Amino acid sequence: MIDKYSPIPIYHQLEEYIRGQIENGTYPFDTTIPSERELAERFEISRMTVRQAINNLVNDGYLYREKGRGTFVNRRKVEQKLQAVTSFTEDMIERGLTPKNKLLTFHIIPANGKVASILNLQEHTPVYEIKRIRIADDSPIAIETTYLPANLIKGLSEEILNRSLYNYIENDLSLKISEATQEIEAASAKQQDTAHLQIEKGAPVLVISQTSILDDGTPFEYVKSIYRADRYKFVHKMKR
Amino acid sequence: MIDKYSPIPIYHQLEEYIRGQIENGTYPFDTTIPSERELAERFEISRMTVRQAINNLVNDGYLYREKGRGTFVNRRKVEQKLQAVTSFTEDMIERGLTPKNKLLTFHIIPANGKVASILNLQEHTPVYEIKRIRIADDSPIAIETTYLPANLIKGLSEEILNRSLYNYIENDLSLKISEATQEIEAASAKQQDTAHLQIEKGAPVLVISQTSILDDGTPFEYVKSIYRADRYKFVHKMKR
DNA sequence: CAGTGGTCTAGACCACCAG
DNA sequence: TGGTGGTCTAGACCACTGA
């Protein structure tokens, strides 16, 4: 089980062993695993080495310790998925909904002052402007306007949008998406949005403005999305 | 600097010392701190104890190690903070605003079904219910209702709330805050909230529901906050 | 009381990096 | 080659838990 002469560190082998025992049910949730001293004796290794393995598993959320009682298997899901940059489509699939889109407009326009400033461009630089209705389970959920610098995101087509914009940027254009900043605020639906979202004027909407950047810091995307408050809420996990 | 006979663990004292040196600029960004052996010798402690301190600082993002070269000060702490669990007070200070609170109610009540379910308690288990007006730069920004299990977060007082609840939980109760999940949605102001927030009925508000858990997975806090949409937006950074 | 995790020691050998 | 972090040992005493 543990090979003291392997180039793989002993604590790492022990980690894998314990994780395996958790996953195959030998150590059920909320029960103790063998004590540090027992593991040390069983594998003829030092207790400090056992502690190093257990420390890592505690940090990864697999185990938790209680003074004087023992080390327990954590019942909590280990997924620990922090918020990652995802597209609407990826987001909806994760929520178990079927996403669809309805393209309203798709053309190149000169950037106005606000868009130019956000995308770090000169005013009037050509940008794609794409307006879409986002649909989940056959009912409208958001109206979304995307701006992309036309000189950076070249060769965009409606077909690419329907597949995956992010895949196109990363795979075909070989650009590296690094991170995105979102501003989330509440507002009341304006007259021009009521028809597309099938809501009354003044109904609450969630407005999410996202700016995405490449790994060299270049902004490549600005998206403003207006979500129906009754059909969408934003969920977010944070660590202390 | 280091008191070997203090009840505070040596590694923890060393952590604070190194963090202090980073913050006051003695160890600038991207430069090495003294080697593990040098720190051990200087403070007449074991190298393993030094490693424990440095391990914790590496996990917290203050330092990073490079094999054969040394341990370096990490330059970016701000980004990591954007995804971290913070209190209203911490949040406002970061935004450059002066936070204040007005306590509306503070008592222990039996948990109703919803609160009990969220906090993983039996119905009617005693919980603190704390209602506060959150004020930034002398004008109301949110109304916040907090629920805490009375049997877990013991000895709460108004004075503690005005200092820092999270400090109290972490330092005085020795509990480890692990993570929090937020649900963010838009709504229209209800009649009962208009007076406290000084807005019209039906005005847009941002509703943030936060559930926080300890490192063993126990939920210890449920907070529902209703923010004035015209004075608050939620900002959030994500990585791909 | 015996057993547990928490802290700590004073060494050791290794791979890696820089000069 | 000398210094660094990475790994590991074989002990030790402590506070805490539960029977």
XYZ file of C-alpha atoms (C1' of nucleotides) in Angstrom:
518
model
C 0.000 0.000 0.000
C 2.740 2.418 1.019
C 6.120 2.151 -0.678
C 8.759 3.901 1.403
C 11.269 3.727 -1.416
C 9.031 5.173 -4.115
C 9.984 8.594 -5.477
C 6.413 9.642 -4.665
C 6.393 11.192 -1.192
C 4.974 8.948 1.512
C 2.477 11.586 2.658
C 1.136 11.757 -0.868
C 0.724 7.988 -1.109
C -1.098 8.065 2.214
C -3.380 10.832 0.978
C -4.374 8.764 -2.035
C -4.911 5.730 0.159
C -7.208 7.589 2.553
C -9.094 9.290 -0.276
C -9.601 5.864 -1.823
C -10.963 4.445 1.414
C -13.383 7.377 1.645
C -14.544 6.978 -1.921
C -15.109 3.236 -1.728
C -17.034 3.658 1.498
C -14.590 1.997 3.888
C -14.573 5.217 5.894
C -18.195 6.439 5.833
C -19.223 10.083 6.348
C -18.954 11.476 9.855
C -17.066 8.486 11.178
C -13.484 8.585 12.339
C -10.596 7.364 10.294
C -7.826 5.501 12.186
C -5.901 7.708 14.582
C -2.665 9.344 13.529
C -0.663 7.041 15.779
C -2.382 3.969 14.424
C -1.734 4.956 10.808
C 1.890 5.713 11.659
C 2.335 2.304 13.253
C 0.443 0.409 10.570
C 2.565 1.815 7.745
C 5.734 2.099 9.837
C 6.103 5.808 9.188
C 6.441 8.798 11.456
C 3.382 10.451 12.941
C 4.491 13.811 11.480
C 4.303 12.279 8.024
C 0.807 11.023 8.737
C -0.121 14.503 9.902
C 1.133 16.017 6.670
C -1.143 13.740 4.661
C -4.116 14.441 6.905
C -3.452 18.183 6.854
C -3.702 18.191 3.083
C -6.941 16.223 3.141
C -8.374 18.598 5.736
C -7.426 21.563 3.562
C -9.070 19.902 0.583
C -12.258 19.385 2.559
C -12.168 15.607 2.737
C -11.637 15.406 6.505
C -12.144 17.480 9.620
C -10.537 17.129 13.013
C -11.947 17.320 16.522
C -9.598 17.728 19.432
C -9.562 14.720 21.743
C -12.034 12.828 19.545
C -10.466 12.013 16.235
C -10.376 12.808 12.533
C -13.670 12.475 10.681
C -14.776 12.078 7.089
C -16.483 15.223 5.842
C -19.975 14.669 4.496
C -19.863 17.851 2.469
C -19.433 17.680 -1.270
C -15.833 18.133 -2.205
C -16.602 20.062 -5.356
C -15.635 23.425 -3.815
C -16.291 24.962 -7.163
C -15.550 28.640 -6.916
C -17.180 30.977 -9.302
C -15.652 30.604 -12.738
C -16.137 32.560 -15.921
C -18.861 30.812 -17.861
C -21.125 31.642 -20.730
C -24.893 31.842 -20.486
C -25.154 28.482 -22.174
C -22.774 26.804 -19.738
C -24.564 28.478 -16.850
C -28.026 27.269 -17.893
C -26.906 23.715 -18.509
C -25.429 23.638 -15.039
C -28.780 24.739 -13.657
C -30.488 21.907 -15.483
C -32.282 24.126 -17.979
C -32.327 23.973 -21.762
C -30.846 27.162 -23.199
C -31.854 28.754 -26.483
C -31.105 32.059 -28.108
C -32.929 34.438 -30.394
C -30.657 36.770 -32.272
C -32.089 40.274 -32.545
C -29.250 42.226 -34.150
C -25.665 41.440 -35.158
C -23.526 44.093 -36.794
C -20.382 46.176 -36.555
C -20.794 49.707 -35.266
C -18.423 52.448 -34.124
C -17.969 52.266 -30.369
C -19.693 54.971 -28.392
C -17.918 56.680 -25.513
C -19.017 54.276 -22.798
C -18.221 51.076 -24.701
C -14.911 52.479 -25.963
C -13.912 53.395 -22.431
C -14.790 49.975 -21.009
C -13.015 48.095 -23.811
C -10.055 50.465 -23.649
C -10.478 51.596 -27.281
C -10.532 54.906 -29.109
C -14.041 56.213 -29.611
C -15.553 55.148 -32.965
C -13.314 52.071 -33.184
C -15.395 49.326 -34.853
C -16.975 46.844 -32.437
C -19.429 44.019 -32.848
C -22.772 44.745 -31.254
C -24.843 41.619 -30.669
C -28.280 41.681 -29.118
C -29.864 38.409 -28.132
C -32.822 37.111 -26.227
C -31.715 34.357 -23.886
C -34.285 31.648 -23.458
C -34.432 28.889 -20.870
C -36.949 26.082 -21.149
C -38.751 27.929 -23.944
C -39.437 31.080 -22.005
C -37.430 34.341 -22.178
C -35.124 34.901 -19.261
C -32.810 37.715 -20.322
C -31.972 40.261 -22.966
C -28.283 40.494 -23.581
C -26.112 42.988 -25.464
C -22.499 42.074 -26.198
C -19.716 44.314 -27.463
C -16.481 42.861 -28.869
C -13.601 44.768 -30.497
C -13.835 43.877 -34.195
C -10.063 44.099 -34.673
C -9.412 41.601 -31.901
C -12.246 39.084 -32.252
C -12.026 38.597 -35.989
C -14.255 36.613 -38.298
C -17.235 36.330 -36.011
C -20.379 34.819 -37.490
C -23.840 33.962 -36.331
C -22.940 30.314 -36.529
C -20.016 30.790 -34.149
C -22.259 32.568 -31.679
C -24.661 29.669 -31.725
C -21.861 27.227 -31.030
C -19.657 28.795 -28.417
C -18.033 32.198 -28.502
C -15.597 31.302 -25.761
C -14.464 28.143 -27.534
C -13.904 30.173 -30.702
C -11.829 32.762 -28.862
C -9.757 30.200 -27.041
C -9.325 27.536 -29.702
C -9.574 29.235 -33.096
C -8.145 32.637 -32.186
C -5.720 31.148 -29.644
C -6.420 33.856 -27.095
C -6.340 33.136 -23.401
C -9.357 34.236 -21.406
C -8.171 35.190 -17.959
C -10.904 36.716 -15.849
C -14.074 38.744 -15.799
C -15.558 41.354 -13.519
C -19.307 41.507 -13.017
C -21.359 44.335 -11.597
C -24.734 43.139 -10.430
C -27.527 45.559 -9.681
C -31.286 45.720 -9.431
C -33.450 47.905 -11.653
C -36.962 48.303 -12.993
C -37.801 47.104 -16.472
C -37.826 49.841 -19.085
C -40.539 50.082 -21.709
C -38.220 48.881 -24.489
C -37.452 45.621 -22.681
C -40.954 44.602 -21.671
C -41.961 43.005 -24.930
C -38.884 40.832 -25.275
C -38.956 39.673 -21.675
C -42.752 39.412 -21.520
C -42.998 41.408 -18.314
C -44.703 44.626 -17.236
C -42.959 47.959 -17.311
C -41.429 48.598 -13.867
C -41.106 44.905 -13.004
C -37.862 44.131 -11.154
C -34.904 43.004 -13.266
C -31.364 41.964 -12.426
C -28.785 43.823 -14.486
C -25.384 42.163 -14.852
C -22.594 44.055 -16.581
C -19.592 41.910 -17.361
C -16.180 42.952 -18.594
C -13.836 40.115 -19.566
C -10.112 40.325 -20.102
C -7.376 38.214 -21.649
C -4.346 37.058 -19.724
C -2.381 40.095 -20.936
C -5.042 42.363 -19.470
C -6.714 43.371 -22.757
C -10.488 43.725 -22.404
C -12.173 41.713 -25.139
C -15.832 41.641 -24.164
C -18.441 43.809 -22.515
C -21.830 42.232 -21.904
C -24.874 43.855 -20.403
C -27.600 41.401 -19.460
C -31.053 42.196 -18.179
C -32.598 39.226 -16.399
C -36.198 38.707 -15.344
C -36.069 38.786 -11.534
C -38.770 36.151 -11.256
C -36.818 33.660 -13.339
C -33.198 34.191 -12.435
C -31.059 34.642 -9.403
C -27.314 34.794 -9.248
C -25.634 32.225 -6.988
C -22.129 32.657 -5.786
C -19.816 30.858 -3.391
C -17.052 32.551 -1.455
C -14.235 31.433 0.781
C -13.080 33.101 3.966
C 9.161 39.070 19.452
C 8.567 35.361 20.016
C 7.623 34.171 23.490
C 8.260 30.463 23.804
C 6.327 30.295 27.048
C 3.219 32.064 25.801
C 0.050 29.974 25.538
C -0.190 31.219 21.939
C 1.523 28.661 19.706
C 4.944 29.687 18.489
C 4.032 29.108 14.835
C 1.116 31.480 15.231
C 3.314 34.165 16.781
C 5.725 33.754 13.901
C 2.904 34.060 11.380
C 1.851 37.372 12.897
C 5.436 38.560 12.942
C 5.995 37.770 9.260
C 2.636 39.237 8.247
C 3.601 42.377 10.138
C 6.928 42.614 8.334
C 5.136 42.243 5.009
C 2.568 44.880 5.854
C 5.073 47.447 7.099
C 7.214 46.917 4.019
C 10.227 45.286 5.635
C 9.748 42.378 3.255
C 8.731 43.951 -0.085
C 6.754 42.119 -2.779
C 8.579 39.453 -4.775
C 11.610 39.465 -2.504
C 12.603 36.580 -0.293
C 11.928 36.455 3.406
C 14.715 34.960 5.580
C 15.246 31.253 5.001
C 13.584 28.677 7.198
C 16.878 27.796 8.827
C 17.702 31.419 9.515
C 14.325 32.083 11.133
C 14.667 28.941 13.210
C 18.083 30.007 14.422
C 17.125 33.624 15.018
C 14.157 32.737 17.233
C 15.758 29.585 18.650
C 12.934 27.355 17.508
C 12.793 24.231 15.386
C 12.745 24.454 11.626
C 9.552 22.359 11.547
C 7.829 25.029 13.605
C 8.994 27.690 11.169
C 7.642 25.569 8.332
C 4.252 25.335 9.990
C 4.035 29.126 10.163
C 5.167 29.552 6.567
C 2.790 26.824 5.360
C -0.146 28.740 6.797
C 0.986 31.982 5.188
C 1.422 30.220 1.850
C -2.089 28.799 2.133
C -3.425 32.258 2.922
C -1.709 33.659 -0.148
C 0.808 35.875 1.628
C 3.861 33.912 0.493
C 4.933 31.513 -2.228
C 7.844 29.129 -2.293
C 10.348 28.244 -4.979
C 12.454 25.151 -4.612
C 16.137 25.899 -4.201
C 15.528 29.665 -4.294
C 13.567 30.703 -1.265
C 10.221 31.908 0.043
C 8.836 35.071 -1.535
C 6.265 37.691 -0.647
C 3.179 37.439 -2.837
C 2.303 40.719 -4.488
C -1.388 40.228 -5.136
C -3.653 40.015 -2.170
C -6.395 42.238 -3.514
C -7.677 39.821 -6.128
C -8.040 37.064 -3.620
C -10.053 39.357 -1.397
C -12.683 39.896 -4.059
C -13.926 36.373 -3.715
C -13.621 36.232 0.051
C -16.276 36.183 2.719
C -16.456 39.631 4.227
C -18.793 41.465 6.530
C -20.773 44.555 5.580
C -18.336 46.664 7.548
C -15.305 45.220 5.764
C -17.080 45.622 2.439
C -17.925 49.291 2.959
C -14.450 50.208 4.161
C -13.033 48.596 1.039
C -15.360 50.775 -1.037
C -14.092 53.856 0.744
C -17.351 54.516 2.600
C -17.928 55.041 6.296
C -20.188 52.299 7.621
C -22.645 52.695 10.480
C -25.388 50.524 11.889
C -28.701 51.110 13.555
C -29.929 48.161 15.565
C -33.663 47.629 15.209
C -34.218 44.396 17.097
C -31.963 41.864 18.797
C -33.473 38.865 20.526
C -33.643 35.109 20.681
C -36.633 33.515 19.004
C -37.622 29.952 18.042
C -36.525 29.252 14.475
C -39.332 29.104 11.940
C -39.386 26.410 9.307
C -37.386 28.275 6.687
C -34.623 29.455 9.013
C -34.431 26.056 10.725
C -34.083 24.353 7.371
C -31.348 26.681 6.170
C -29.375 26.452 9.410
C -29.901 22.700 9.581
C -31.745 22.895 12.930
C -34.928 21.453 14.370
C -37.857 23.831 14.067
C -38.290 26.031 17.173
C -34.604 25.723 18.106
C -33.586 29.069 19.622
C -31.816 31.415 17.218
C -30.684 35.007 17.447
C -32.662 37.291 15.201
C -30.909 40.585 14.555
C -32.376 43.301 12.398
C -30.186 46.219 11.474
C -30.186 49.209 9.194
C -26.865 49.414 7.412
C -25.751 52.961 6.806
C -22.998 54.224 4.525
C -21.887 57.843 4.637
C -24.857 58.731 6.876
C -27.555 57.475 4.539
C -29.375 54.113 4.721
C -28.190 51.563 2.220
C -29.649 48.255 3.394
C -31.879 46.508 5.875
C -30.357 43.316 7.114
C -31.763 40.407 9.095
C -29.338 37.893 10.569
C -30.104 34.505 12.104
C -27.541 32.658 14.216
C -28.032 29.406 16.167
C -28.078 30.480 19.823
C -26.505 27.221 20.977
C -23.541 27.640 18.633
C -22.846 31.382 18.687
C -22.993 31.843 22.438
C -22.814 35.015 24.482
C -23.628 37.442 21.693
C -24.144 41.053 22.715
C -24.897 44.333 21.023
C -21.355 45.424 21.766
C -19.924 42.405 19.922
C -22.096 43.146 16.908
C -20.795 46.693 16.817
C -17.216 45.502 16.923
C -17.011 42.518 14.630
C -19.139 39.398 14.666
C -16.681 37.459 12.540
C -13.751 38.332 14.794
C -15.792 37.178 17.782
C -16.660 33.879 16.110
C -13.116 33.202 14.981
C -11.109 34.498 17.928
C -13.322 34.248 21.016
C -15.361 31.191 20.074
C -12.430 29.584 18.205
C -14.640 28.516 15.298
C -13.314 28.427 11.781
C -15.352 30.207 9.137
C -14.962 28.325 5.895
C -17.209 29.643 3.163
C -20.475 31.288 2.284
C -23.014 30.981 -0.492
C -24.886 34.053 -1.698
C -28.045 34.199 -3.735
C -28.512 37.568 -5.391
C -31.822 38.611 -6.874
C -33.758 41.704 -7.800
C -37.088 42.643 -6.255
C -39.389 45.581 -5.624
C -39.413 47.278 -2.236
C -42.222 46.167 0.049
C -44.223 48.632 2.094
C -42.566 47.577 5.357
C -39.077 48.393 4.060
C -39.783 51.804 2.530
C -39.484 53.843 5.726
C -36.166 52.347 6.832
C -34.588 52.616 3.405
C -36.198 55.981 2.587
C -37.450 54.808 -0.795
C -40.836 54.514 -2.489
C -42.846 51.323 -2.446
C -41.996 49.331 -5.581
C -38.546 50.870 -6.009
C -35.959 48.309 -7.141
C -33.918 46.592 -4.440
C -31.138 44.035 -4.515
C -31.810 41.089 -2.211
C -28.780 39.094 -1.069
C -29.315 35.917 0.947
C -26.158 34.551 2.476
C -25.602 31.234 4.214
C -22.217 30.806 5.905
C -20.668 27.583 7.120
C -17.813 26.502 9.367
C -14.982 24.299 8.219
C -16.835 21.198 9.444
C -19.806 22.118 7.265
C -22.076 23.403 10.034
C -24.149 26.397 8.918
C -23.762 29.174 11.491
C -25.310 32.210 9.854
C -28.149 33.155 7.553
C -28.355 36.769 6.464
C -30.968 38.367 4.282
C -30.049 41.847 3.117
C -32.208 44.238 1.148
C -30.118 46.903 -0.559
C -31.280 50.113 -2.188
C -30.594 49.565 -5.889
C -29.644 53.200 -6.390
C -26.920 53.051 -3.753
C -25.440 49.596 -4.040
C -24.241 47.226 -6.666
C -22.490 43.954 -6.142
C -19.079 43.643 -7.791
C -17.498 40.321 -8.372
C -14.423 39.001 -10.107
C -14.189 35.544 -11.665
C -11.418 33.476 -13.131
C -11.680 31.286 -16.208
C -8.198 6.945 32.926
C -6.496 5.911 28.110
C -6.712 7.764 23.624
C -6.946 11.719 20.570
C -5.253 15.661 18.031
C -2.015 20.061 18.789
C 2.442 21.566 19.290
C 7.399 21.181 19.271
C 12.273 19.437 19.040
C 16.853 18.353 16.890
C 18.354 16.229 13.951
C 18.733 13.859 8.808
C 19.023 13.254 3.594
C 17.206 14.774 -0.850
C 16.586 17.645 -5.241
C 17.031 21.978 -6.895
C 19.148 26.530 -7.896
C 22.666 30.016 -8.351
C 27.209 31.600 -8.669
C 29.656 24.218 -3.960
C 26.683 26.203 -0.444
C 22.179 27.524 0.427
C 17.253 26.664 -0.323
C 12.913 24.310 0.292
C 10.899 19.183 0.456
C 10.555 15.214 3.019
C 11.055 12.351 7.039
C 12.229 10.439 11.742
C 11.467 9.208 16.709
C 10.629 10.936 20.125
C 8.165 14.541 23.749
C 4.538 17.151 26.525
C 0.052 19.390 26.333
C -5.231 19.959 26.475
C -9.133 17.803 25.468
C -12.625 13.969 25.100
C -15.303 10.118 26.620
C -15.902 6.037 29.268
